[in-house]
Amino acid sequence: SSRSFSVEQTGKFAATGDDPARLVLSFAGVSTQDDLFNQIVIRGNSPRGLLWKLEGVEIPNPNHLAQDGGSGGTISMLSNNVLGGSDFLTGAFPAEYGNASSGVFDLRMKKGNNEKREYAFQAGTLGLEAALEGPFIKGKKSSYIINYRYSTLALIEATGYKITGDIRIGFQDINYNFFFPTKKLGTFTVFGVGGLSWSKVDDQNKYLNVV
């Protein structure tokens, strides 16, 4: 009941939108309540029974435009440029997992390049992304990787062209992972995920959802 997959697989599957939560919908016994959201239903259980973990730490819902108390949203806050290999479990969990009744999504971040600095810019339907990675000090094994993304839809609507009618939707997020190996004290990692998303009805001048 355990599946492991890479970031490359997320990009190759159709209609995933580079979202690992939508990739697992292709697994047996896994479905969603609504195509608009990436909530994961495992063998008919509630999506709230899914446990999210990042780098071994239990985290709340890591998705944009999430519903209160839910475990999914419109799009993941976790960029493929920062994610490494991940595990998805649908039953018979190992002892290390708790607080889950339907499944576990165990995500891991990749380490930055510790040999040279690299930069990347990506433009797509979901958003514009900028990423950088490299060593903190050349010749050392410590590294960093940072990725920032801003919604393409929000940029288009800022020009006055309303693709979604009276509803304005947008998001932005940042992911980072700092890796510090030592000879005697072990390995230290500082990582984080942050995001802001909004949907607003212009004619009512009222925000529907802000996360």
mmCIF file of C-alpha atoms in Angstrom:
data_model
loop_
_atom_site.group_PDB
_atom_site.id
_atom_site.type_symbol
_atom_site.label_atom_id
_atom_site.label_comp_id
_atom_site.label_asym_id
_atom_site.label_seq_id
_atom_site.Cartn_x
_atom_site.Cartn_y
_atom_site.Cartn_z
ATOM 1 C CA SER A 1 0.000 0.000 0.000
ATOM 2 C CA SER A 2 3.041 2.284 -0.276
ATOM 3 C CA ARG A 3 4.063 4.087 -3.468
ATOM 4 C CA SER A 4 7.212 6.113 -4.080
ATOM 5 C CA PHE A 5 7.483 8.579 -6.942
ATOM 6 C CA SER A 6 9.782 11.302 -8.183
ATOM 7 C CA VAL A 7 9.193 14.880 -9.237
ATOM 8 C CA GLU A 8 9.836 13.887 -12.855
ATOM 9 C CA GLN A 9 6.824 11.562 -12.743
ATOM 10 C CA THR A 10 4.613 14.419 -11.534
ATOM 11 C CA GLY A 11 5.543 16.451 -14.603
ATOM 12 C CA LYS A 12 4.914 13.589 -17.044
ATOM 13 C CA PHE A 13 1.404 12.568 -15.962
ATOM 14 C CA ALA A 14 -1.440 14.291 -17.808
ATOM 15 C CA ALA A 15 -3.558 16.945 -16.035
ATOM 16 C CA THR A 16 -1.442 16.996 -12.862
ATOM 17 C CA GLY A 17 -0.436 20.644 -13.176
ATOM 18 C CA ASP A 18 2.908 19.718 -11.536
ATOM 19 C CA ASP A 19 0.880 18.901 -8.419
ATOM 20 C CA PRO A 20 1.855 15.666 -6.580
ATOM 21 C CA ALA A 21 -1.616 15.515 -4.988
ATOM 22 C CA ARG A 22 -3.180 15.176 -8.451
ATOM 23 C CA LEU A 23 -0.629 12.560 -9.503
ATOM 24 C CA VAL A 24 -1.761 10.087 -6.830
ATOM 25 C CA LEU A 25 -5.329 10.264 -8.166
ATOM 26 C CA SER A 26 -4.127 7.819 -10.823
ATOM 27 C CA PHE A 27 -3.458 5.158 -8.151
ATOM 28 C CA ALA A 28 -5.972 2.376 -7.465
ATOM 29 C CA GLY A 29 -8.505 3.213 -4.746
ATOM 30 C CA VAL A 30 -7.738 6.954 -4.847
ATOM 31 C CA SER A 31 -10.151 9.613 -6.128
ATOM 32 C CA THR A 32 -11.224 13.200 -5.466
ATOM 33 C CA GLN A 33 -14.479 14.934 -4.570
ATOM 34 C CA ASP A 34 -14.242 17.665 -7.191
ATOM 35 C CA ASP A 35 -11.944 18.302 -10.172
ATOM 36 C CA LEU A 36 -11.517 21.900 -9.017
ATOM 37 C CA PHE A 37 -9.787 20.787 -5.785
ATOM 38 C CA ASN A 38 -7.018 18.257 -5.186
ATOM 39 C CA GLN A 39 -8.543 16.684 -2.081
ATOM 40 C CA ILE A 40 -7.577 13.012 -1.824
ATOM 41 C CA VAL A 41 -10.236 10.378 -1.093
ATOM 42 C CA ILE A 42 -8.759 6.955 -0.310
ATOM 43 C CA ARG A 43 -11.147 3.980 -0.500
ATOM 44 C CA GLY A 44 -14.135 6.204 0.307
ATOM 45 C CA ASN A 45 -12.632 7.731 3.464
ATOM 46 C CA SER A 46 -12.888 11.422 4.283
ATOM 47 C CA PRO A 47 -10.105 13.630 2.808
ATOM 48 C CA ARG A 48 -9.543 14.915 6.346
ATOM 49 C CA GLY A 49 -8.100 11.523 7.260
ATOM 50 C CA LEU A 50 -4.996 12.206 5.165
ATOM 51 C CA LEU A 51 -1.769 13.058 7.007
ATOM 52 C CA TRP A 52 0.662 15.478 5.338
ATOM 53 C CA LYS A 53 4.343 15.332 6.326
ATOM 54 C CA LEU A 54 7.260 17.396 5.029
ATOM 55 C CA GLU A 55 10.820 16.385 5.866
ATOM 56 C CA GLY A 56 9.426 14.166 8.623
ATOM 57 C CA VAL A 57 7.405 16.994 10.223
ATOM 58 C CA GLU A 58 3.609 16.868 10.346
ATOM 59 C CA ILE A 59 2.150 19.889 8.550
ATOM 60 C CA PRO A 60 -1.359 21.264 7.922
ATOM 61 C CA ASN A 61 -2.930 21.602 4.486
ATOM 62 C CA PRO A 62 -0.136 22.692 2.039
ATOM 63 C CA ASN A 63 -2.480 23.925 -0.695
ATOM 64 C CA HIS A 64 -3.706 27.256 -2.019
ATOM 65 C CA LEU A 65 -7.387 28.264 -1.693
ATOM 66 C CA ALA A 66 -7.935 25.537 0.872
ATOM 67 C CA GLN A 67 -11.246 25.030 2.602
ATOM 68 C CA ASP A 68 -11.430 25.368 6.391
ATOM 69 C CA GLY A 69 -10.657 22.038 8.018
ATOM 70 C CA GLY A 70 -9.935 20.393 4.680
ATOM 71 C CA SER A 71 -6.829 18.640 3.412
ATOM 72 C CA GLY A 72 -6.823 19.932 -0.156
ATOM 73 C CA GLY A 73 -7.103 23.050 -2.258
ATOM 74 C CA THR A 74 -6.910 24.337 -5.821
ATOM 75 C CA ILE A 75 -3.140 23.990 -6.283
ATOM 76 C CA SER A 76 -0.228 22.877 -4.144
ATOM 77 C CA MET A 77 2.032 25.453 -2.459
ATOM 78 C CA LEU A 78 4.952 23.056 -2.935
ATOM 79 C CA SER A 79 6.877 23.681 -6.152
ATOM 80 C CA ASN A 80 8.287 20.809 -8.191
ATOM 81 C CA ASN A 81 11.564 22.744 -8.390
ATOM 82 C CA VAL A 82 12.151 22.123 -4.682
ATOM 83 C CA LEU A 83 10.528 18.749 -4.056
ATOM 84 C CA GLY A 84 12.503 15.511 -4.083
ATOM 85 C CA GLY A 85 11.262 11.917 -3.924
ATOM 86 C CA SER A 86 8.019 11.363 -1.992
ATOM 87 C CA ASP A 87 6.046 8.470 -0.501
ATOM 88 C CA PHE A 88 2.280 7.941 -0.581
ATOM 89 C CA LEU A 89 0.748 5.345 1.754
ATOM 90 C CA THR A 90 -2.859 4.152 1.624
ATOM 91 C CA GLY A 91 -2.928 1.739 4.534
ATOM 92 C CA ALA A 92 -0.900 -0.394 6.963
ATOM 93 C CA PHE A 93 1.164 2.597 8.092
ATOM 94 C CA PRO A 94 4.562 2.093 9.771
ATOM 95 C CA ALA A 95 4.849 3.034 13.441
ATOM 96 C CA GLU A 96 6.406 6.409 12.604
ATOM 97 C CA TYR A 97 3.083 7.714 11.261
ATOM 98 C CA GLY A 98 0.147 8.759 13.433
ATOM 99 C CA ASN A 99 -2.949 10.979 13.308
ATOM 100 C CA ALA A 100 -4.009 9.398 10.010
ATOM 101 C CA SER A 101 -7.070 7.311 9.233
ATOM 102 C CA SER A 102 -7.009 7.083 5.429
ATOM 103 C CA GLY A 103 -3.519 7.776 4.103
ATOM 104 C CA VAL A 104 -0.147 9.479 4.469
ATOM 105 C CA PHE A 105 1.607 11.836 2.060
ATOM 106 C CA ASP A 106 5.276 11.992 3.084
ATOM 107 C CA LEU A 107 7.057 14.718 1.076
ATOM 108 C CA ARG A 108 10.770 15.442 0.956
ATOM 109 C CA MET A 109 12.704 18.429 -0.357
ATOM 110 C CA LYS A 110 15.761 18.073 -2.519
ATOM 111 C CA LYS A 111 19.128 19.532 -1.578
ATOM 112 C CA GLY A 112 20.642 22.377 -3.553
ATOM 113 C CA ASN A 113 23.705 22.008 -5.747
ATOM 114 C CA ASN A 114 26.741 22.230 -3.432
ATOM 115 C CA GLU A 115 29.269 22.583 -6.276
ATOM 116 C CA LYS A 116 28.073 25.593 -8.287
ATOM 117 C CA ARG A 117 25.349 28.220 -8.312
ATOM 118 C CA GLU A 118 22.401 27.731 -10.654
ATOM 119 C CA TYR A 119 19.460 29.938 -11.572
ATOM 120 C CA ALA A 120 16.183 29.137 -13.291
ATOM 121 C CA PHE A 121 13.130 31.005 -14.528
ATOM 122 C CA GLN A 122 9.950 29.262 -15.577
ATOM 123 C CA ALA A 123 6.742 30.604 -17.093
ATOM 124 C CA GLY A 124 3.630 28.462 -17.284
ATOM 125 C CA THR A 125 -0.136 28.388 -17.039
ATOM 126 C CA LEU A 126 -0.060 28.250 -13.247
ATOM 127 C CA GLY A 127 2.556 30.869 -12.504
ATOM 128 C CA LEU A 128 5.889 32.535 -13.033
ATOM 129 C CA GLU A 129 8.704 30.921 -11.027
ATOM 130 C CA ALA A 130 12.229 31.962 -10.136
ATOM 131 C CA ALA A 131 14.637 29.563 -8.441
ATOM 132 C CA LEU A 132 18.242 29.673 -7.278
ATOM 133 C CA GLU A 133 20.499 27.119 -5.659
ATOM 134 C CA GLY A 134 24.126 26.614 -4.860
ATOM 135 C CA PRO A 135 26.743 26.251 -2.107
ATOM 136 C CA PHE A 136 26.918 28.669 0.799
ATOM 137 C CA ILE A 137 30.714 28.470 0.573
ATOM 138 C CA LYS A 138 32.491 27.022 -2.436
ATOM 139 C CA GLY A 139 34.306 23.800 -1.629
ATOM 140 C CA LYS A 140 31.966 23.010 1.276
ATOM 141 C CA LYS A 141 29.041 20.572 1.321
ATOM 142 C CA SER A 142 26.435 22.998 2.660
ATOM 143 C CA SER A 143 23.866 24.218 0.122
ATOM 144 C CA TYR A 144 20.663 26.172 -0.366
ATOM 145 C CA ILE A 145 17.688 26.107 -2.752
ATOM 146 C CA ILE A 146 14.956 28.770 -2.932
ATOM 147 C CA ASN A 147 11.927 28.977 -5.224
ATOM 148 C CA TYR A 148 9.350 31.788 -5.559
ATOM 149 C CA ARG A 149 6.168 31.590 -7.650
ATOM 150 C CA TYR A 150 3.490 34.151 -8.556
ATOM 151 C CA SER A 151 0.175 33.356 -10.197
ATOM 152 C CA THR A 152 0.011 33.898 -13.959
ATOM 153 C CA LEU A 153 -3.742 34.433 -13.691
ATOM 154 C CA ALA A 154 -3.267 37.276 -11.196
ATOM 155 C CA LEU A 155 -0.768 38.980 -13.520
ATOM 156 C CA ILE A 156 -3.161 38.801 -16.458
ATOM 157 C CA GLU A 157 -6.071 40.132 -14.400
ATOM 158 C CA ALA A 158 -3.875 43.010 -13.183
ATOM 159 C CA THR A 159 -3.831 44.284 -16.772
ATOM 160 C CA GLY A 160 -7.619 44.628 -16.627
ATOM 161 C CA TYR A 161 -8.455 41.516 -18.653
ATOM 162 C CA LYS A 162 -10.890 39.405 -16.596
ATOM 163 C CA ILE A 163 -10.539 35.759 -17.540
ATOM 164 C CA THR A 164 -12.696 34.507 -14.672
ATOM 165 C CA GLY A 165 -15.387 37.217 -14.875
ATOM 166 C CA ASP A 166 -16.135 39.059 -11.639
ATOM 167 C CA ILE A 167 -14.064 36.635 -9.542
ATOM 168 C CA ARG A 168 -10.397 37.521 -9.083
ATOM 169 C CA ILE A 169 -8.106 34.646 -8.124
ATOM 170 C CA GLY A 170 -4.391 34.634 -7.409
ATOM 171 C CA PHE A 171 -1.619 33.190 -5.279
ATOM 172 C CA GLN A 172 2.062 33.394 -4.498
ATOM 173 C CA ASP A 173 4.363 31.080 -2.566
ATOM 174 C CA ILE A 174 7.950 30.506 -1.548
ATOM 175 C CA ASN A 175 9.813 27.256 -0.748
ATOM 176 C CA TYR A 176 13.343 26.919 0.589
ATOM 177 C CA ASN A 177 15.709 24.297 1.954
ATOM 178 C CA PHE A 178 19.083 25.041 3.603
ATOM 179 C CA PHE A 179 21.371 22.048 4.168
ATOM 180 C CA PHE A 180 24.291 22.112 6.640
ATOM 181 C CA PRO A 181 26.270 18.856 7.123
ATOM 182 C CA THR A 182 28.918 18.759 9.865
ATOM 183 C CA LYS A 183 31.668 16.286 10.693
ATOM 184 C CA LYS A 184 30.900 15.833 14.384
ATOM 185 C CA LEU A 185 27.453 17.261 15.151
ATOM 186 C CA GLY A 186 25.428 15.600 12.402
ATOM 187 C CA THR A 187 23.348 17.299 9.728
ATOM 188 C CA PHE A 188 21.228 20.426 10.134
ATOM 189 C CA THR A 189 18.404 21.402 7.797
ATOM 190 C CA VAL A 190 16.329 24.584 7.732
ATOM 191 C CA PHE A 191 13.312 24.394 5.422
ATOM 192 C CA GLY A 192 10.044 26.215 4.987
ATOM 193 C CA VAL A 193 6.937 26.692 2.869
ATOM 194 C CA GLY A 194 4.846 29.856 2.787
ATOM 195 C CA GLY A 195 1.936 30.905 0.632
ATOM 196 C CA LEU A 196 -0.761 33.499 0.139
ATOM 197 C CA SER A 197 -3.866 32.954 -1.981
ATOM 198 C CA TRP A 198 -7.008 34.965 -2.550
ATOM 199 C CA SER A 199 -10.317 34.950 -4.403
ATOM 200 C CA LYS A 200 -12.411 38.100 -4.571
ATOM 201 C CA VAL A 201 -15.767 39.029 -6.102
ATOM 202 C CA ASP A 202 -15.395 42.513 -7.604
ATOM 203 C CA ASP A 203 -19.054 43.480 -7.610
ATOM 204 C CA GLN A 204 -19.422 42.667 -3.903
ATOM 205 C CA ASN A 205 -15.961 43.964 -2.913
ATOM 206 C CA LYS A 206 -15.670 40.956 -0.653
ATOM 207 C CA TYR A 207 -12.944 38.387 -0.211
ATOM 208 C CA LEU A 208 -14.155 34.803 -0.405
ATOM 209 C CA ASN A 209 -10.972 33.116 0.720
ATOM 210 C CA VAL A 210 -7.600 34.277 1.971
ATOM 211 C CA VAL A 211 -5.026 31.719 3.179
#
